[in-house]
Coordinates of C-alpha atoms in Angstrom, one line a residue:
M1 CA -5.4 -54.4 40.9
P2 CA -4.1 -51.4 42.7
E3 CA -2.1 -50.1 40.0
I4 CA -5.1 -50.0 37.7
S5 CA -7.0 -48.2 40.2
G6 CA -4.4 -45.7 40.5
L7 CA -4.2 -45.0 36.8
L8 CA -8.0 -44.6 36.7
R9 CA -7.8 -42.0 39.5
F10 CA -4.8 -40.5 37.8
A11 CA -6.8 -40.3 34.6
R12 CA -10.3 -39.0 36.2
G13 CA -7.7 -36.3 37.8
A14 CA -6.2 -35.3 34.6
G15 CA -9.4 -35.4 32.8
I16 CA -10.8 -32.8 35.2
A17 CA -7.5 -30.8 35.1
A18 CA -7.8 -30.7 31.2
G19 CA -11.2 -29.8 31.1
G20 CA -10.6 -27.1 33.6
I21 CA -7.9 -25.7 31.4
A22 CA -10.2 -26.1 28.5
G23 CA -12.8 -24.3 30.2
A24 CA -10.5 -21.5 31.2
I25 CA -9.4 -21.1 27.5
G26 CA -12.5 -20.9 26.3
A27 CA -13.7 -18.5 28.9
L28 CA -10.7 -16.0 28.0
N29 CA -11.4 -16.4 24.6
A30 CA -14.9 -15.3 25.2
V31 CA -13.7 -12.4 27.1
R32 CA -11.4 -11.3 24.0
V33 CA -13.9 -11.8 21.5
T34 CA -16.3 -9.6 23.6
A35 CA -13.8 -7.1 24.3
E36 CA -12.8 -6.8 20.7
H37 CA -16.6 -6.3 19.6
K38 CA -16.9 -3.5 22.0
A39 CA -13.6 -1.7 20.9
V40 CA -15.0 -2.0 17.2
D41 CA -18.3 -0.8 18.5
R42 CA -16.8 2.3 20.1
V43 CA -15.0 3.2 16.9
R44 CA -18.4 2.9 15.1
R45 CA -20.2 5.2 17.3
Q46 CA -17.8 8.0 16.7
G47 CA -18.6 10.6 14.2
D48 CA -18.3 9.2 10.4
P49 CA -18.0 12.1 7.7
Y50 CA -17.5 9.3 5.1
V51 CA -20.3 7.0 5.7
D52 CA -21.6 7.7 2.5
E53 CA -18.6 7.9 0.7
P54 CA -18.6 5.3 -2.5
F55 CA -15.1 3.8 -1.8
G56 CA -14.1 1.4 -4.4
A57 CA -17.0 2.5 -6.9
Q58 CA -15.7 5.7 -8.3
A59 CA -16.6 6.0 -12.3
A60 CA -13.9 5.8 -14.7
D61 CA -13.8 7.8 -18.2
R62 CA -12.0 4.6 -19.7
D63 CA -10.9 1.3 -18.4
Y64 CA -8.9 -1.2 -20.4
T65 CA -6.3 -4.1 -19.6
V66 CA -2.5 -4.1 -20.4
V67 CA -0.6 -7.2 -20.6
A68 CA 2.7 -7.5 -18.5
D69 CA 5.6 -9.1 -20.3
D70 CA 4.9 -12.4 -18.8
G71 CA 1.3 -12.2 -20.0
T72 CA -0.2 -11.3 -16.9
P73 CA -3.3 -9.1 -17.5
L74 CA -3.3 -5.6 -15.5
Y75 CA -6.7 -3.8 -15.1
V76 CA -6.5 0.0 -15.6
E77 CA -8.8 3.0 -15.3
E78 CA -8.5 6.5 -16.3
V79 CA -9.7 9.7 -15.3
G80 CA -9.7 12.9 -17.3
P81 CA -9.0 14.0 -21.0
L82 CA -7.1 12.0 -23.2
A83 CA -5.5 15.4 -24.5
A84 CA -4.4 16.5 -20.9
P85 CA -0.6 17.5 -20.9
V86 CA 0.5 15.9 -17.9
V87 CA -0.4 12.3 -16.9
L88 CA -0.4 11.1 -13.3
I89 CA 0.2 7.4 -12.9
F90 CA -0.7 5.9 -9.4
A91 CA 0.8 2.6 -8.1
H92 CA -1.0 1.3 -5.1
G93 CA 0.5 -0.5 -1.9
H94 CA 0.5 -4.3 -1.1
A95 CA -2.8 -5.8 -0.3
N96 CA -4.5 -2.5 -1.6
A97 CA -6.1 -1.9 -5.0
L98 CA -6.3 1.1 -7.1
G99 CA -9.2 2.6 -5.2
S100 CA -6.9 3.3 -2.4
F101 CA -6.2 6.6 -4.2
H102 CA -9.9 7.4 -3.6
F103 CA -9.5 11.1 -2.5
Q104 CA -6.8 11.8 -4.8
R105 CA -9.0 10.6 -7.7
R106 CA -12.1 12.4 -6.4
N107 CA -10.2 15.8 -5.7
L108 CA -7.4 16.1 -8.3
A109 CA -9.7 15.8 -11.1
K110 CA -10.8 19.4 -10.8
M111 CA -7.3 20.5 -11.5
R112 CA -7.3 22.9 -14.6
S113 CA -4.2 24.8 -14.7
P114 CA -2.6 22.4 -15.7
Q115 CA -5.1 20.1 -16.8
I116 CA -4.2 16.3 -15.8
R117 CA -5.2 12.9 -16.7
M118 CA -5.1 10.2 -14.0
V119 CA -4.2 6.6 -14.6
F120 CA -4.8 3.9 -11.8
F121 CA -4.0 0.4 -12.1
D122 CA -4.4 -2.8 -9.9
Q123 CA -1.0 -4.3 -9.4
R124 CA -0.5 -7.9 -10.3
S125 CA -2.4 -10.4 -8.1
H126 CA -4.6 -7.5 -6.9
G127 CA -7.9 -6.1 -7.3
R128 CA -9.3 -6.9 -10.9
S129 CA -5.8 -7.9 -12.5
G130 CA -4.8 -11.3 -13.3
R131 CA -3.1 -13.6 -10.7
S132 CA 0.8 -13.9 -11.2
D133 CA 3.0 -16.8 -10.9
P134 CA 4.8 -16.8 -7.4
E135 CA 8.1 -16.4 -8.8
H136 CA 7.2 -13.2 -10.9
S137 CA 5.7 -11.6 -7.6
T138 CA 8.8 -9.4 -7.3
I139 CA 9.4 -5.6 -7.1
D140 CA 11.6 -6.2 -10.4
Q141 CA 8.5 -7.6 -11.9
L142 CA 6.1 -4.5 -10.6
G143 CA 8.8 -2.2 -12.0
S144 CA 8.4 -3.9 -15.5
D145 CA 4.6 -3.7 -15.2
L146 CA 4.8 0.0 -14.2
G147 CA 6.9 0.5 -17.4
E148 CA 4.1 -1.3 -19.7
I149 CA 1.6 1.0 -18.0
V150 CA 3.7 4.1 -18.8
R151 CA 3.9 2.9 -22.4
N152 CA 0.4 2.1 -23.2
A153 CA -1.1 5.1 -21.1
T154 CA 1.0 7.9 -22.8
D155 CA 2.2 9.2 -26.1
D156 CA 4.1 12.3 -26.0
Q157 CA 2.7 13.8 -22.5
Q158 CA 4.9 14.0 -19.6
V159 CA 4.4 11.7 -16.7
I160 CA 4.5 12.0 -13.0
L161 CA 4.5 8.6 -11.2
V162 CA 2.9 8.3 -7.7
G163 CA 3.4 5.3 -5.8
H164 CA 2.2 4.4 -2.1
S165 CA 4.3 1.6 -0.2
M166 CA 4.9 -1.2 -2.4
G167 CA 3.8 1.2 -5.5
G168 CA 6.8 3.5 -4.5
M169 CA 8.7 0.2 -4.6
S170 CA 7.5 -0.2 -8.1
I171 CA 8.8 2.9 -9.1
M172 CA 12.5 2.3 -7.7
G173 CA 12.1 -1.0 -9.5
L174 CA 11.5 0.8 -12.8
A175 CA 14.2 3.2 -11.9
D176 CA 16.5 0.2 -11.6
S177 CA 15.8 -1.5 -14.9
D178 CA 15.0 1.5 -17.1
P179 CA 16.8 4.8 -15.6
Q180 CA 16.7 6.8 -18.8
L181 CA 13.0 7.3 -18.4
F182 CA 13.8 9.6 -15.7
G183 CA 14.2 13.4 -16.6
T184 CA 13.0 12.7 -20.1
K185 CA 9.6 10.7 -20.0
V186 CA 9.1 11.0 -16.2
L187 CA 9.6 14.3 -14.8
G188 CA 8.2 13.8 -11.3
V189 CA 7.9 11.2 -8.6
V190 CA 5.6 11.2 -5.5
L191 CA 6.8 8.5 -3.0
I192 CA 4.2 8.0 -0.2
S193 CA 4.9 5.6 2.8
T194 CA 7.5 3.8 1.4
A195 CA 11.0 2.5 1.4
A196 CA 14.2 1.8 -0.6
E197 CA 15.4 -1.2 1.5
S198 CA 14.0 -4.1 3.5
L199 CA 10.8 -3.5 5.3
F200 CA 10.0 -4.7 8.8
G201 CA 8.1 -1.8 10.1
A202 CA 4.9 -3.8 11.2
L203 CA 6.7 -6.5 13.1
R204 CA 9.9 -4.6 14.2
E205 CA 8.5 -3.7 17.8
G206 CA 10.5 -6.0 20.3
L207 CA 11.8 -8.4 17.5
P208 CA 15.0 -8.6 16.0
K209 CA 15.5 -8.5 12.3
T210 CA 17.1 -12.0 12.2
V211 CA 13.9 -13.5 13.7
V212 CA 11.5 -11.6 11.3
Q213 CA 13.3 -12.7 8.5
R214 CA 13.3 -16.2 9.5
A215 CA 9.8 -16.3 10.5
I216 CA 8.2 -14.6 7.3
P217 CA 9.2 -17.3 4.9
V218 CA 8.1 -20.0 7.2
L219 CA 4.5 -18.3 7.8
A220 CA 4.3 -17.6 3.9
K221 CA 5.0 -21.2 3.1
G222 CA 2.1 -22.4 5.5
A223 CA -0.3 -20.0 3.8
Q224 CA 0.9 -21.3 0.3
L225 CA 0.4 -24.7 1.3
A226 CA -2.8 -24.4 3.1
P227 CA -4.5 -21.2 1.7
K228 CA -8.2 -22.3 2.3
L229 CA -7.5 -23.2 6.2
T230 CA -5.3 -20.0 6.6
E231 CA -8.4 -18.2 5.1
A232 CA -10.7 -19.6 7.3
G233 CA -8.6 -18.8 10.3
R234 CA -8.7 -14.9 9.1
R235 CA -12.5 -15.1 8.7
R236 CA -12.7 -16.4 12.4
V237 CA -10.7 -13.4 13.8
G238 CA -12.9 -10.8 12.0
N239 CA -13.0 -8.3 14.7
A240 CA -9.2 -8.9 15.9
M241 CA -8.1 -8.4 12.2
W242 CA -10.4 -5.1 12.0
L243 CA -8.6 -3.6 14.8
L244 CA -5.1 -4.8 13.6
N245 CA -5.5 -3.3 10.3
R246 CA -6.7 -0.2 11.9
K247 CA -3.6 0.2 14.1
Y248 CA -1.2 -0.4 11.5
S249 CA -2.9 1.6 8.7
F250 CA -3.6 4.8 10.6
G251 CA -2.2 7.1 13.1
S252 CA -3.5 9.0 16.2
H253 CA -6.3 11.1 14.3
A254 CA -9.1 8.9 15.0
A255 CA -9.7 8.0 11.6
P256 CA -13.7 7.0 10.8
A257 CA -14.6 3.7 11.0
S258 CA -15.5 3.6 7.3
L259 CA -11.9 4.2 6.1
T260 CA -10.9 1.1 8.4
D261 CA -13.9 -0.6 6.7
Y262 CA -12.5 0.1 3.2
V263 CA -8.8 -1.0 4.0
N264 CA -9.9 -4.3 5.6
E265 CA -12.1 -5.1 2.8
M266 CA -9.1 -4.5 0.5
I267 CA -6.8 -6.6 2.7
N268 CA -9.3 -9.2 2.9
H269 CA -10.0 -9.5 -1.0
T270 CA -6.2 -10.0 -1.3
P271 CA -6.0 -13.8 -1.2
I272 CA -3.7 -15.0 1.6
G273 CA -1.6 -16.7 -1.2
V274 CA -0.7 -13.3 -2.6
V275 CA 0.2 -12.0 0.4
A276 CA 2.4 -14.7 1.0
D277 CA 4.1 -14.5 -2.6
F278 CA 5.2 -11.2 -2.3
S279 CA 6.6 -12.0 1.4
S280 CA 10.3 -13.0 0.4
T281 CA 10.6 -10.0 -1.9
F282 CA 10.1 -7.7 0.9
T283 CA 12.5 -9.6 3.1
G284 CA 15.6 -9.1 0.7
Y285 CA 14.5 -5.8 -0.8
D286 CA 16.9 -3.2 -1.5
K287 CA 16.8 -0.5 -4.4
V288 CA 18.9 2.4 -2.7
A289 CA 21.3 1.8 -5.8
A290 CA 18.3 2.8 -7.8
L291 CA 17.6 6.2 -6.3
P292 CA 20.3 8.1 -8.3
A293 CA 18.1 7.7 -11.6
L294 CA 15.4 9.9 -9.5
R295 CA 18.1 12.8 -9.1
E296 CA 17.1 13.5 -13.1
C297 CA 13.5 14.6 -12.2
E298 CA 11.7 16.3 -9.3
T299 CA 10.9 14.1 -6.5
L300 CA 8.4 14.6 -3.3
V301 CA 8.4 12.2 -0.5
I302 CA 5.5 12.1 1.8
C303 CA 5.2 10.1 5.1
G304 CA 3.3 10.0 8.5
D305 CA 5.3 10.3 11.5
E306 CA 3.3 7.7 13.0
D307 CA 3.8 5.0 10.4
R308 CA 4.4 1.4 11.7
I309 CA 4.7 -0.2 8.5
A310 CA 7.3 1.9 6.9
P311 CA 8.6 4.1 9.6
M312 CA 9.7 7.7 8.8
E313 CA 13.4 6.6 9.0
H314 CA 12.8 4.8 5.6
S315 CA 11.4 8.2 4.0
E316 CA 14.3 10.1 5.5
L317 CA 16.9 7.7 4.0
I318 CA 15.4 8.5 0.6
H319 CA 15.6 12.0 1.1
R320 CA 19.2 11.9 2.0
E321 CA 20.1 9.9 -0.8
L322 CA 18.2 12.6 -2.8
P323 CA 19.0 15.8 -1.4
D324 CA 17.1 17.9 -3.8
S325 CA 13.9 16.0 -2.9
Q326 CA 11.1 17.6 -0.7
L327 CA 10.1 15.5 2.2
V328 CA 6.9 16.3 3.8
V329 CA 6.1 14.7 7.2
V330 CA 2.4 14.7 8.6
P331 CA 1.9 14.7 12.0
G332 CA -0.3 12.1 13.6
A333 CA -0.8 10.0 10.5
G334 CA -0.1 6.3 9.7
H335 CA 0.7 4.1 6.8
M336 CA -2.4 5.1 4.8
V337 CA -1.5 8.9 5.2
H338 CA -3.4 9.5 1.8
L339 CA -6.5 8.1 3.0
E340 CA -6.2 9.5 6.4
M341 CA -5.0 13.1 5.8
P342 CA -6.2 13.3 2.0
D343 CA -6.2 17.5 2.2
V344 CA -2.6 17.6 3.0
V345 CA -1.6 15.1 0.4
N346 CA -3.7 16.4 -2.1
M347 CA -2.4 19.8 -1.5
Q348 CA 1.1 18.7 -1.8
I349 CA 0.5 16.7 -5.1
R350 CA -1.0 19.9 -6.5
R351 CA 1.9 22.1 -5.6
F352 CA 4.1 19.3 -7.0
V353 CA 2.4 19.4 -10.2
H354 CA 2.9 22.9 -10.6
R355 CA 6.4 23.0 -9.6
V356 CA 7.2 20.1 -12.1
T357 CA 5.4 21.9 -15.1
E358 CA 6.9 25.0 -14.2
T359 CA 10.6 23.7 -14.0
R360 CA 9.7 21.8 -17.5
D361 CA 8.3 25.2 -19.0
R362 CA 11.2 27.0 -17.7
K363 CA 13.9 24.6 -19.1
S364 CA 12.0 24.4 -22.6
S365 CA 12.2 28.5 -22.8
Q366 CA 16.0 28.3 -21.8
R367 CA 16.6 25.6 -25.0
A368 CA 14.6 27.9 -27.1

């Protein structure tokens, strides 16, 4: 029957075409994988001053757990004497952990005038803290968590809060819910690579905000419904993710491979479901109205001019809302400026601590 033989010939032709397309896709994929491997290898062949640096493995003087108001356990580590007159509390960013402040912890511990105690904690669902319910994965809840850390870690000492990215948002969440803390208990705030309003930096290139706003909840829902499948997909594109994390974490200073390894490790240890849980709070985030509370204390704003996640205009907005704040822009640095350019960031924090304590002492003498 001619119609059957014609169908058979069509099927054979379609099969050959499909096989050719599949083969071409496979070949292109092999080329991509090879190119990614070579790109990673090129970075690894460069000099690396941090190859023996114990990222994520620094010793603590004390560690303990603080229970948040919804029962989530928050893991805390401290460095420095309990009697130190000034306490610095560090809040890390999304998909990071308390170890992201590695260089601040290592170098600021040497401060003696004034002597400081440093408090580091893993945000809920991150690091060694407990997993949060999705409905509590919000900036408001992170602000409440930070308030619990402040109350548990301090007695009559004054506090300086240091927040990177989502950690800076946590500070603004606390300022929104408990503004009277600022200028009384909290004498200083350091905001690093953060924003006071909706954050689309990582996806903004060539994509309208409306597209991003619609796409992120869909992608997040998929991750929540099929986390194992999504995690498996993440592992299959290891080199691609390494390069992507490098691009969006650092600027043009050619950060050593070990820094990318550590950031990549923190991100990979953050379950994809946690990344998804926080996505909706970022798309609707707006704490500009909370910024006036920070006018009651000293504020330092630090950002890199090559930050692709929280572009510099976000820090400039905060600085405009807080005209007495100090804005420090680090040339060539990306989102992880405190890891990428630690000497610059540490110098600015040291100066800030001195300024805060001098202002405190001057006001105390005036009152006397």
